Amino acid sequence: MSDKDRFLIETLGASNYESPLKLSTTKGDHIFNFVKESDKLLFDLSLEQCSYFLNKGQDPLCLEKSGPRKQIFFDAKNTTAAIVTCGGLCPGINNVIRGVVMALHYFYGVKRIIGVPYGYEGLNPAKGHELIDLNPEKVKDVHQFGGTFLGSSRGAQDVSIMVDTLQENKVDMLFAIGGDGTLKGVNAIGEEIARRNAKISVVGIPKTIDNDIDLIDESFGFETAFDVASPILRDAHNEATGAYNGISIIKLMGRDSGFIAASAALAMPVVNFVLIPEMDFSLEGENGFLTILEERLKSKKHAVIVVAEGAGQQLFEHRQVVKDASGNIKHEDIGIFLKEQIGAYFKEKNVPVTIKYIDPSYIVRCAPANSSDSVYCSRLAYHAVHGAMAGKTKFVACKVNNHYVYVPISEVTKKRKKIDLEGEFWFSVLQSTGQPFSLG
Ligand code: F6P
C-alpha cells in the first residue's frame, strides 16, 4: 500500500440502503448534513507538510471524517450488533456501551444487540460465559458507574473460534472497546472474517488509561484518571509541607507512557519532580536525582515526587521479564524502590527526612467518567455506530487534531504513543516542576 492510501478505511461492499436518519444534504436548513465519503481532514496540520505534498502535485495525507452516511451497508432492522470490552478498566467504558446501544436502537432501529461478557473470553464457548441481550432499558443507568458492566479480561482467544461464535450468533458488527492488544485482536478477527468472505464489520473504540494509543488525540477516560489523581497530589503536598524535610512520593499508573503522571502534575502544580518511563535518569552523581532532591530540600524543606509505575526500570539490576496475559512486561516496583533509596541516601548523610509513600494504584482507573470524558464517550460511540452501519470495517472511531475521524486499526497499533521529551507538553511539565532537563 502506498503512503497516500495509509488512512483508507476498508468497507464490506456497496452501501445500498438508504439511512433511516432524517438528516440533510444542503446547508442552511439548520439540520445536520450527512457526511460524504469525500469529506476529508488533513492528518498533519503543518504548512511544511502541506506544501511538501502540494509541491509534488499530490494531496496531503488525509483522514476520513466520521459521521452518518446517507447510504448505508446494513439493513438496520435485520442487523445484529455485538459489544465486547477487553483489558484493564478505564473510566467511561459503560458510557461507550450505553452510547453504542442507544445509537443502534434509537437512530437506526437495530433491535438485536449482544453484550459479550468478560472480554474475548466471552466469544469462546469453552469459557462458559453466556452472551447477554442488551437494550436501552438495560443500559440506561450504567454510565453512573465505573468499570465495565459486561466484565473484561486480558489475553487473546483463538480467532477462528471467535469468528465461529460471531457467525453462529448472526452478528453483523462487532464493537471492541479496548487498548492495543484488543485492537490488534479485533483486526485479526476482521481479517479472518474477510478470509471467510463474510460480511461482519469490526470496529475499535480505543481505550487505555495510559493514553498510549498512537495518532489519536487522547483516549477516553484518561482525563478522568488524572482528574482523580490531582487531588491526591494536592493532599500529598500537604503531607510533605507538614514535616521538616517532608518528602511525598506518589506512584501513578503508566506502564510505558507517563501521560497520567505528567498531566496530573500539570493539573496540580505542587509537584517538584515527575519521573516517567520515557526518560532515562540516574540516582547517583552530581546531576543525579538524589543530589538534585537534596538541593531542593535545602532550599524549600519539602518535595513532592510523582513517579509513573514504568519509570526507572533501568535502575533494577536483576530484572526478570514477567509478562501479563496481554503480553505486557510487568514492571519492578519503582515506587517502593525510590522510597528505600531516598531513605538510605539521607540516612547515610545524616539528614533528617520524613517520607510519605502514596500509591493510589487502581483508584485512578475505576472511577466513573467525569463530565468531559462522558461527552467524549457518547460522541465516540455515535461515530463508531455510524461507521459500522456504513459497512466500514477494521477502523477505530477516534479524535485526531480535535476532529472525529475514522482511522484504520493497523495505523493506530503500529507503535505505542509516548511522551516526546522534545515536545511542548513535556517542556510544560518541566516548566511547572522546575526539575532539570535531565537527571544524571
Ligand atoms: O490498562 C493499563 C494499566 O492500567 C497500566 O497502567 C497498568 O500497568 C496495568 O494496566 C495494570 O494491569 P492489570 O489490570 O492487569 O493489573
Tab-separated table of C-alpha atoms and ligand atoms in Angstrom:
chain	number	residue	atom	x	y	z
A	1	MET	CA	0.000	0.000	0.000
A	2	SER	CA	1.401	3.403	-0.940
A	3	ASP	CA	1.719	6.036	1.763
A	4	LYS	CA	-1.166	8.048	0.325
A	5	ASP	CA	-3.513	5.108	0.977
A	6	ARG	CA	-2.362	4.700	4.574
A	7	PHE	CA	-5.590	6.030	6.015
A	8	LEU	CA	-8.099	4.444	3.653
A	9	ILE	CA	-10.862	2.630	5.504
A	10	GLU	CA	-11.930	-0.786	4.204
A	11	THR	CA	-15.603	-1.400	3.509
A	12	LEU	CA	-17.641	-4.586	3.298
A	13	GLY	CA	-19.241	-3.603	-0.007
A	14	ALA	CA	-21.606	-1.173	-1.670
A	15	SER	CA	-23.960	0.849	0.538
A	16	ASN	CA	-27.339	0.007	-0.970
A	17	TYR	CA	-29.648	1.019	1.859
A	18	GLU	CA	-30.998	4.486	2.493
A	19	SER	CA	-30.117	5.647	6.029
A	20	PRO	CA	-33.191	5.854	8.297
A	21	LEU	CA	-31.739	9.078	9.751
A	22	LYS	CA	-33.660	12.139	8.673
A	23	LEU	CA	-30.684	14.372	8.018
A	24	SER	CA	-29.959	16.961	5.387
A	25	THR	CA	-27.784	17.264	2.306
A	26	THR	CA	-27.958	21.026	1.968
A	27	LYS	CA	-26.515	23.794	4.084
A	28	GLY	CA	-28.640	26.493	5.681
A	29	ASP	CA	-31.671	24.414	6.748
A	30	HIS	CA	-30.497	24.068	10.364
A	31	ILE	CA	-30.355	20.287	10.048
A	32	PHE	CA	-27.147	18.316	10.334
A	33	ASN	CA	-25.767	17.211	6.977
A	34	PHE	CA	-24.852	13.638	6.136
A	35	VAL	CA	-21.105	13.171	5.909
A	36	LYS	CA	-19.835	12.441	2.413
A	37	GLU	CA	-17.139	9.896	1.643
A	38	SER	CA	-15.186	12.729	0.071
A	39	ASP	CA	-15.145	14.698	3.357
A	40	LYS	CA	-11.515	14.503	4.434
A	41	LEU	CA	-9.391	16.241	7.036
A	42	LEU	CA	-5.679	16.926	6.977
A	43	PHE	CA	-3.621	14.471	9.009
A	44	ASP	CA	-0.640	16.755	9.565
A	45	LEU	CA	-1.681	20.358	10.029
A	46	SER	CA	1.752	21.883	9.483
A	47	LEU	CA	2.218	24.165	6.500
A	48	GLU	CA	5.513	22.426	5.837
A	49	GLN	CA	3.833	19.035	5.288
A	50	CYS	CA	1.021	20.539	3.248
A	51	SER	CA	3.460	22.338	0.952
A	52	TYR	CA	5.587	19.211	0.661
A	53	PHE	CA	2.704	17.250	-0.880
A	54	LEU	CA	1.252	20.118	-2.904
A	55	ASN	CA	4.660	20.840	-4.438
A	56	LYS	CA	4.775	17.213	-5.579
A	57	GLY	CA	1.353	17.687	-7.152
A	58	GLN	CA	-0.264	15.362	-4.584
A	59	ASP	CA	-2.964	15.768	-1.955
A	60	PRO	CA	-1.595	15.933	1.605
A	61	LEU	CA	-2.288	12.869	3.788
A	62	CYS	CA	-5.929	12.953	4.839
A	63	LEU	CA	-8.193	11.231	7.332
A	64	GLU	CA	-11.773	10.160	6.761
A	65	LYS	CA	-14.293	12.372	8.508
A	66	SER	CA	-16.576	10.312	10.721
A	67	GLY	CA	-20.327	10.570	10.993
A	68	PRO	CA	-23.606	9.359	9.450
A	69	ARG	CA	-23.674	8.416	5.753
A	70	LYS	CA	-26.752	8.856	3.553
A	71	GLN	CA	-26.356	5.408	2.054
A	72	ILE	CA	-25.520	2.562	4.414
A	73	PHE	CA	-24.433	-1.041	4.009
A	74	PHE	CA	-26.633	-2.751	6.590
A	75	ASP	CA	-30.371	-3.134	6.567
A	76	ALA	CA	-30.846	-1.769	10.092
A	77	LYS	CA	-33.956	-3.745	11.060
A	78	ASN	CA	-32.224	-7.027	10.210
A	79	THR	CA	-28.907	-6.179	11.822
A	80	THR	CA	-27.329	-7.745	14.898
A	81	ALA	CA	-24.566	-5.956	16.781
A	82	ALA	CA	-22.231	-7.198	19.496
A	83	ILE	CA	-20.144	-5.262	22.013
A	84	VAL	CA	-17.061	-6.540	23.843
A	85	THR	CA	-14.861	-4.796	26.425
A	86	CYS	CA	-11.319	-6.050	26.985
A	87	GLY	CA	-8.201	-5.293	29.012
A	88	GLY	CA	-7.751	-3.104	32.093
A	89	LEU	CA	-10.514	-0.833	33.306
A	90	CYS	CA	-10.813	2.787	32.321
A	91	PRO	CA	-13.385	5.458	33.223
A	92	GLY	CA	-16.140	5.738	30.629
A	93	ILE	CA	-16.393	2.175	29.300
A	94	ASN	CA	-20.002	1.955	30.441
A	95	ASN	CA	-20.755	5.318	28.812
A	96	VAL	CA	-19.435	3.982	25.497
A	97	ILE	CA	-21.506	0.787	25.784
A	98	ARG	CA	-24.579	2.875	26.576
A	99	GLY	CA	-23.895	5.230	23.674
A	100	VAL	CA	-23.471	2.370	21.199
A	101	VAL	CA	-26.685	0.650	22.342
A	102	MET	CA	-28.718	3.883	22.279
A	103	ALA	CA	-27.400	4.899	18.842
A	104	LEU	CA	-28.044	1.478	17.325
A	105	HIS	CA	-31.523	1.239	18.810
A	106	TYR	CA	-32.871	4.774	18.518
A	107	PHE	CA	-31.041	6.170	15.483
A	108	TYR	CA	-31.060	3.096	13.275
A	109	GLY	CA	-33.707	0.818	14.774
A	110	VAL	CA	-31.334	-2.110	15.392
A	111	LYS	CA	-33.248	-4.456	17.656
A	112	ARG	CA	-30.743	-7.214	18.427
A	113	ILE	CA	-27.672	-6.156	20.403
A	114	ILE	CA	-25.488	-8.666	22.202
A	115	GLY	CA	-23.158	-7.957	25.103
A	116	VAL	CA	-20.109	-10.221	25.163
A	117	PRO	CA	-19.153	-10.973	28.779
A	118	TYR	CA	-15.577	-10.908	30.105
A	119	GLY	CA	-13.741	-9.699	27.025
A	120	TYR	CA	-12.700	-12.027	24.226
A	121	GLU	CA	-13.272	-14.968	26.611
A	122	GLY	CA	-16.983	-14.362	26.042
A	123	LEU	CA	-16.524	-15.264	22.367
A	124	ASN	CA	-15.009	-18.612	23.277
A	125	PRO	CA	-17.846	-21.000	24.255
A	126	ALA	CA	-15.359	-23.224	26.096
A	127	LYS	CA	-15.070	-20.488	28.767
A	128	GLY	CA	-18.734	-20.981	29.614
A	129	HIS	CA	-19.850	-17.323	29.716
A	130	GLU	CA	-23.380	-16.592	28.479
A	131	LEU	CA	-23.922	-13.819	25.919
A	132	ILE	CA	-26.153	-11.018	27.227
A	133	ASP	CA	-29.064	-9.317	25.429
A	134	LEU	CA	-28.712	-5.543	25.530
A	135	ASN	CA	-31.363	-2.880	25.067
A	136	PRO	CA	-31.867	0.744	26.171
A	137	GLU	CA	-33.586	-0.317	29.399
A	138	LYS	CA	-30.584	-2.491	30.372
A	139	VAL	CA	-28.011	0.229	29.782
A	140	LYS	CA	-29.848	3.404	30.723
A	141	ASP	CA	-28.100	3.854	34.088
A	142	VAL	CA	-24.737	2.201	33.514
A	143	HIS	CA	-22.885	5.459	32.824
A	144	GLN	CA	-23.152	6.256	36.517
A	145	PHE	CA	-20.716	3.501	37.389
A	146	GLY	CA	-17.035	2.998	36.756
A	147	GLY	CA	-15.657	-0.233	35.323
A	148	THR	CA	-17.461	-2.261	32.689
A	149	PHE	CA	-20.772	-3.901	33.453
A	150	LEU	CA	-20.037	-6.502	30.752
A	151	GLY	CA	-16.857	-7.583	32.537
A	152	SER	CA	-13.440	-7.693	30.921
A	153	SER	CA	-10.439	-9.986	30.628
A	154	ARG	CA	-6.912	-9.835	29.349
A	155	GLY	CA	-5.380	-12.032	26.716
A	156	ALA	CA	-6.096	-13.442	23.291
A	157	GLN	CA	-8.528	-16.191	22.294
A	158	ASP	CA	-8.457	-18.342	19.186
A	159	VAL	CA	-9.506	-16.043	16.333
A	160	SER	CA	-11.217	-18.780	14.384
A	161	ILE	CA	-13.338	-19.802	17.400
A	162	MET	CA	-14.321	-16.186	17.990
A	163	VAL	CA	-15.402	-15.732	14.365
A	164	ASP	CA	-17.355	-19.010	14.595
A	165	THR	CA	-19.219	-17.559	17.587
A	166	LEU	CA	-19.978	-14.342	15.713
A	167	GLN	CA	-21.271	-16.265	12.714
A	168	GLU	CA	-23.299	-18.717	14.818
A	169	ASN	CA	-24.983	-15.757	16.511
A	170	LYS	CA	-25.536	-13.997	13.172
A	171	VAL	CA	-23.583	-10.945	14.315
A	172	ASP	CA	-23.184	-8.271	11.622
A	173	MET	CA	-20.975	-5.862	13.516
A	174	LEU	CA	-18.640	-6.151	16.475
A	175	PHE	CA	-17.651	-3.159	18.605
A	176	ALA	CA	-14.464	-3.841	20.567
A	177	ILE	CA	-13.631	-1.400	23.335
A	178	GLY	CA	-10.010	-1.871	24.314
A	179	GLY	CA	-6.361	-0.963	24.047
A	180	ASP	CA	-3.520	-2.003	21.794
A	181	GLY	CA	-3.939	-5.786	22.284
A	182	THR	CA	-7.720	-5.629	21.909
A	183	LEU	CA	-7.457	-3.582	18.722
A	184	LYS	CA	-4.896	-5.950	17.212
A	185	GLY	CA	-7.239	-8.774	18.235
A	186	VAL	CA	-10.277	-7.281	16.546
A	187	ASN	CA	-8.224	-6.538	13.436
A	188	ALA	CA	-7.252	-10.213	13.303
A	189	ILE	CA	-10.948	-11.075	13.670
A	190	GLY	CA	-11.643	-8.733	10.735
A	191	GLU	CA	-9.011	-10.479	8.623
A	192	GLU	CA	-10.451	-13.910	9.403
A	193	ILE	CA	-13.929	-12.602	8.516
A	194	ALA	CA	-12.581	-11.388	5.166
A	195	ARG	CA	-10.915	-14.783	4.531
A	196	ARG	CA	-14.314	-16.411	5.044
A	197	ASN	CA	-15.840	-13.838	2.734
A	198	ALA	CA	-18.309	-12.965	5.485
A	199	LYS	CA	-19.831	-9.517	5.902
A	200	ILE	CA	-19.195	-8.564	9.512
A	201	SER	CA	-17.910	-5.114	10.325
A	202	VAL	CA	-15.337	-4.824	13.138
A	203	VAL	CA	-14.907	-1.516	14.916
A	204	GLY	CA	-12.469	-0.473	17.609
A	205	ILE	CA	-13.092	2.187	20.204
A	206	PRO	CA	-9.655	2.874	21.677
A	207	LYS	CA	-9.491	2.504	25.456
A	208	THR	CA	-6.346	2.863	27.519
A	209	ILE	CA	-5.846	4.585	30.805
A	210	ASP	CA	-2.194	5.073	29.868
A	211	ASN	CA	-3.232	7.162	26.810
A	212	ASP	CA	-0.703	5.220	24.760
A	213	ILE	CA	-2.679	4.612	21.539
A	214	ASP	CA	-0.749	6.211	18.709
A	215	LEU	CA	-2.041	9.050	16.473
A	216	ILE	CA	-5.224	9.808	18.423
A	217	ASP	CA	-5.520	12.997	20.479
A	218	GLU	CA	-6.397	11.286	23.724
A	219	SER	CA	-8.126	8.114	24.813
A	220	PHE	CA	-11.403	8.373	26.694
A	221	GLY	CA	-11.171	8.088	30.473
A	222	PHE	CA	-7.628	9.379	30.552
A	223	GLU	CA	-8.740	12.835	31.633
A	224	THR	CA	-10.820	11.354	34.471
A	225	ALA	CA	-7.759	9.394	35.597
A	226	PHE	CA	-5.629	12.458	36.117
A	227	ASP	CA	-8.664	14.267	37.496
A	228	VAL	CA	-8.795	11.583	40.212
A	229	ALA	CA	-5.030	11.778	40.701
A	230	SER	CA	-4.707	15.539	41.064
A	231	PRO	CA	-6.398	15.978	44.481
A	232	ILE	CA	-4.220	13.116	45.707
A	233	LEU	CA	-1.202	15.199	44.689
A	234	ARG	CA	-2.676	18.246	46.417
A	235	ASP	CA	-3.026	16.287	49.660
A	236	ALA	CA	0.371	14.657	49.262
A	237	HIS	CA	1.793	18.179	49.110
A	238	ASN	CA	0.109	18.922	52.449
A	239	GLU	CA	1.819	15.850	53.894
A	240	ALA	CA	5.183	16.963	52.532
A	241	THR	CA	4.937	20.517	53.877
A	242	GLY	CA	3.682	19.232	57.223
A	243	ALA	CA	7.106	17.898	58.215
A	244	TYR	CA	10.648	19.264	58.184
A	245	ASN	CA	12.249	17.914	55.015
A	246	GLY	CA	8.989	16.169	54.206
A	247	ILE	CA	9.022	14.120	51.017
A	248	SER	CA	5.886	12.731	49.395
A	249	ILE	CA	6.311	10.093	46.712
A	250	ILE	CA	3.200	9.292	44.678
A	251	LYS	CA	3.243	6.385	42.253
A	252	LEU	CA	0.724	6.653	39.415
A	253	MET	CA	-0.268	4.244	36.680
A	254	GLY	CA	1.606	4.436	33.398
A	255	ARG	CA	3.232	1.255	32.225
A	256	ASP	CA	5.326	2.508	29.337
A	257	SER	CA	3.977	6.023	28.864
A	258	GLY	CA	3.927	8.655	31.590
A	259	PHE	CA	0.917	10.693	30.490
A	260	ILE	CA	-1.086	10.292	33.720
A	261	ALA	CA	1.854	11.311	35.916
A	262	ALA	CA	2.768	14.263	33.706
A	263	SER	CA	-0.812	15.507	33.254
A	264	ALA	CA	-1.689	15.145	36.932
A	265	ALA	CA	1.424	17.133	37.823
A	266	LEU	CA	0.439	19.881	35.401
A	267	ALA	CA	-3.136	19.872	36.709
A	268	MET	CA	-1.932	20.156	40.315
A	269	PRO	CA	1.228	22.236	40.082
A	270	VAL	CA	2.644	21.384	43.520
A	271	VAL	CA	4.891	18.677	42.124
A	272	ASN	CA	8.663	19.141	42.043
A	273	PHE	CA	9.739	16.021	40.160
A	274	VAL	CA	7.942	13.862	37.596
A	275	LEU	CA	9.698	10.624	36.677
A	276	ILE	CA	8.319	8.848	33.611
A	277	PRO	CA	9.170	5.689	31.617
A	278	GLU	CA	10.255	7.741	28.597
A	279	MET	CA	13.184	9.342	30.461
A	280	ASP	CA	16.461	7.856	31.472
A	281	PHE	CA	17.636	9.044	34.870
A	282	SER	CA	20.170	8.014	37.444
A	283	LEU	CA	20.076	8.322	41.197
A	284	GLU	CA	23.779	8.907	41.789
A	285	GLY	CA	26.177	11.578	40.546
A	286	GLU	CA	26.325	15.348	40.796
A	287	ASN	CA	23.356	15.777	38.457
A	288	GLY	CA	21.665	12.601	39.635
A	289	PHE	CA	18.161	12.628	41.110
A	290	LEU	CA	19.284	12.274	44.745
A	291	THR	CA	21.669	15.259	44.594
A	292	ILE	CA	19.014	17.461	42.963
A	293	LEU	CA	16.478	16.325	45.562
A	294	GLU	CA	18.921	17.213	48.325
A	295	GLU	CA	19.346	20.720	46.864
A	296	ARG	CA	15.581	21.086	46.714
A	297	LEU	CA	15.234	20.124	50.397
A	298	LYS	CA	17.989	22.571	51.372
A	299	SER	CA	16.123	25.471	49.823
A	300	LYS	CA	12.448	24.525	50.340
A	301	LYS	CA	12.374	21.911	53.128
A	302	HIS	CA	9.900	19.718	51.312
A	303	ALA	CA	9.492	17.908	47.968
A	304	VAL	CA	6.698	16.191	46.034
A	305	ILE	CA	7.746	13.437	43.629
A	306	VAL	CA	5.391	11.792	41.142
A	307	VAL	CA	6.640	8.593	39.596
A	308	ALA	CA	4.938	6.633	36.828
A	309	GLU	CA	4.943	2.902	37.511
A	310	GLY	CA	7.088	2.110	34.462
A	311	ALA	CA	9.759	4.735	35.207
A	312	GLY	CA	13.326	3.933	36.220
A	313	GLN	CA	13.288	0.279	35.224
A	314	GLN	CA	16.925	0.602	34.171
A	315	LEU	CA	17.781	1.076	37.857
A	316	PHE	CA	16.922	-2.536	38.667
A	317	GLU	CA	19.982	-4.706	38.248
A	318	HIS	CA	18.401	-8.141	38.044
A	319	ARG	CA	15.154	-7.719	36.143
A	320	GLN	CA	13.114	-10.759	35.342
A	321	VAL	CA	10.931	-10.442	32.285
A	322	VAL	CA	7.463	-11.374	33.513
A	323	LYS	CA	4.524	-10.679	31.213
A	324	ASP	CA	0.809	-10.288	31.884
A	325	ALA	CA	-1.890	-12.090	29.879
A	326	SER	CA	-1.892	-9.247	27.332
A	327	GLY	CA	1.824	-9.705	26.723
A	328	ASN	CA	2.840	-6.517	28.551
A	329	ILE	CA	6.010	-6.623	30.640
A	330	LYS	CA	5.214	-6.416	34.351
A	331	HIS	CA	7.473	-3.789	35.846
A	332	GLU	CA	9.513	-3.779	39.045
A	333	ASP	CA	8.073	-1.583	41.812
A	334	ILE	CA	9.830	1.743	41.262
A	335	GLY	CA	7.778	3.481	43.982
A	336	ILE	CA	8.975	1.316	46.872
A	337	PHE	CA	12.483	1.245	45.385
A	338	LEU	CA	12.663	5.061	45.310
A	339	LYS	CA	11.363	5.297	48.855
A	340	GLU	CA	14.108	2.948	50.055
A	341	GLN	CA	16.868	4.603	48.048
A	342	ILE	CA	15.896	8.104	49.183
A	343	GLY	CA	15.661	6.945	52.807
A	344	ALA	CA	19.069	5.250	52.655
A	345	TYR	CA	20.723	8.248	50.947
A	346	PHE	CA	19.640	10.785	53.566
A	347	LYS	CA	20.299	8.407	56.463
A	348	GLU	CA	23.846	7.972	55.234
A	349	LYS	CA	24.243	11.762	55.095
A	350	ASN	CA	22.623	12.171	58.480
A	351	VAL	CA	19.972	14.479	57.030
A	352	PRO	CA	16.595	14.042	58.764
A	353	VAL	CA	13.738	13.433	56.305
A	354	THR	CA	10.122	12.269	56.629
A	355	ILE	CA	8.992	10.194	53.667
A	356	LYS	CA	5.322	9.562	52.882
A	357	TYR	CA	4.731	6.979	50.190
A	358	ILE	CA	1.332	7.031	48.465
A	359	ASP	CA	0.177	4.500	45.888
A	360	PRO	CA	-3.382	5.219	44.637
A	361	SER	CA	-2.989	2.240	42.314
A	362	TYR	CA	-6.218	1.136	40.578
A	363	ILE	CA	-8.213	4.000	42.103
A	364	VAL	CA	-7.316	6.283	39.169
A	365	ARG	CA	-8.914	3.997	36.612
A	366	CYS	CA	-12.057	2.574	38.189
A	367	ALA	CA	-13.915	5.856	38.796
A	368	PRO	CA	-16.926	6.815	36.670
A	369	ALA	CA	-16.122	9.185	33.797
A	370	ASN	CA	-16.071	12.913	34.571
A	371	SER	CA	-18.313	15.222	32.533
A	372	SER	CA	-15.780	15.932	29.836
A	373	ASP	CA	-14.994	12.236	29.334
A	374	SER	CA	-18.727	11.445	29.358
A	375	VAL	CA	-19.248	13.836	26.450
A	376	TYR	CA	-16.296	12.277	24.649
A	377	CYS	CA	-17.531	8.703	25.243
A	378	SER	CA	-21.011	9.420	23.875
A	379	ARG	CA	-19.642	11.092	20.776
A	380	LEU	CA	-17.129	8.297	20.110
A	381	ALA	CA	-19.923	5.743	20.473
A	382	TYR	CA	-22.170	7.553	17.975
A	383	HIS	CA	-19.349	7.886	15.441
A	384	ALA	CA	-18.476	4.212	15.822
A	385	VAL	CA	-22.080	3.220	15.119
A	386	HIS	CA	-22.357	5.438	12.011
A	387	GLY	CA	-19.155	3.920	10.610
A	388	ALA	CA	-20.293	0.357	11.262
A	389	MET	CA	-23.731	0.953	9.701
A	390	ALA	CA	-21.983	2.280	6.586
A	391	GLY	CA	-20.175	-1.079	6.323
A	392	LYS	CA	-16.759	0.254	7.226
A	393	THR	CA	-14.502	-2.246	8.922
A	394	LYS	CA	-11.185	-2.618	10.734
A	395	PHE	CA	-11.224	1.010	11.851
A	396	VAL	CA	-11.252	2.953	15.078
A	397	ALA	CA	-13.580	5.837	15.831
A	398	CYS	CA	-11.373	8.472	17.388
A	399	LYS	CA	-10.395	12.121	17.554
A	400	VAL	CA	-7.349	13.493	15.723
A	401	ASN	CA	-6.475	17.208	15.667
A	402	ASN	CA	-9.691	17.787	17.607
A	403	HIS	CA	-11.895	16.283	14.861
A	404	TYR	CA	-13.780	12.992	14.920
A	405	VAL	CA	-12.376	10.675	12.257
A	406	TYR	CA	-12.056	7.030	11.260
A	407	VAL	CA	-8.529	5.600	11.191
A	408	PRO	CA	-7.516	2.048	10.191
A	409	ILE	CA	-6.751	-0.091	13.256
A	410	SER	CA	-3.476	-1.120	11.632
A	411	GLU	CA	-2.313	2.511	11.762
A	412	VAL	CA	-3.013	3.175	15.441
A	413	THR	CA	-1.427	-0.102	16.566
A	414	LYS	CA	1.908	0.261	14.751
A	415	LYS	CA	3.534	1.606	17.886
A	416	ARG	CA	2.599	2.887	21.320
A	417	LYS	CA	2.299	6.609	21.898
A	418	LYS	CA	4.886	8.039	24.281
A	419	ILE	CA	5.661	11.466	25.665
A	420	ASP	CA	8.006	13.292	23.307
A	421	LEU	CA	10.811	14.552	25.532
A	422	GLU	CA	11.482	17.288	22.984
A	423	GLY	CA	7.809	18.229	22.725
A	424	GLU	CA	5.982	21.195	24.191
A	425	PHE	CA	3.908	19.008	26.536
A	426	TRP	CA	6.918	17.667	28.405
A	427	PHE	CA	8.512	21.122	28.331
A	428	SER	CA	5.365	22.409	30.105
A	429	VAL	CA	5.801	19.754	32.769
A	430	LEU	CA	9.417	20.807	33.316
A	431	GLN	CA	8.388	24.464	33.466
A	432	SER	CA	5.800	23.563	36.097
A	433	THR	CA	8.047	21.363	38.271
A	434	GLY	CA	11.289	23.253	37.812
A	435	GLN	CA	13.200	19.981	37.520
A	436	PRO	CA	16.226	19.968	35.186
A	437	PHE	CA	16.020	18.653	31.604
A	438	SER	CA	17.960	15.597	32.617
A	439	LEU	CA	18.686	13.877	35.902
A	440	GLY	CA	22.032	12.163	35.770
B	1	F6P	O1	-4.504	-0.588	31.277
B	1	F6P	C1	-3.282	-0.010	31.584
B	1	F6P	C2	-2.891	-0.318	33.031
B	1	F6P	O2	-3.810	0.282	33.935
B	1	F6P	C3	-1.484	0.128	33.329
B	1	F6P	O3	-1.358	1.447	33.740
B	1	F6P	C4	-1.116	-0.837	34.415
B	1	F6P	O4	0.262	-1.069	34.400
B	1	F6P	C5	-1.839	-2.085	34.040
B	1	F6P	O5	-2.914	-1.705	33.223
B	1	F6P	C6	-2.364	-2.893	35.197
B	1	F6P	O6	-2.774	-4.118	34.695
B	1	F6P	P1	-3.835	-5.108	35.382
B	1	F6P	O7	-5.169	-4.515	35.142
B	1	F6P	O8	-3.692	-6.378	34.618
B	1	F6P	O9	-3.470	-5.214	36.818
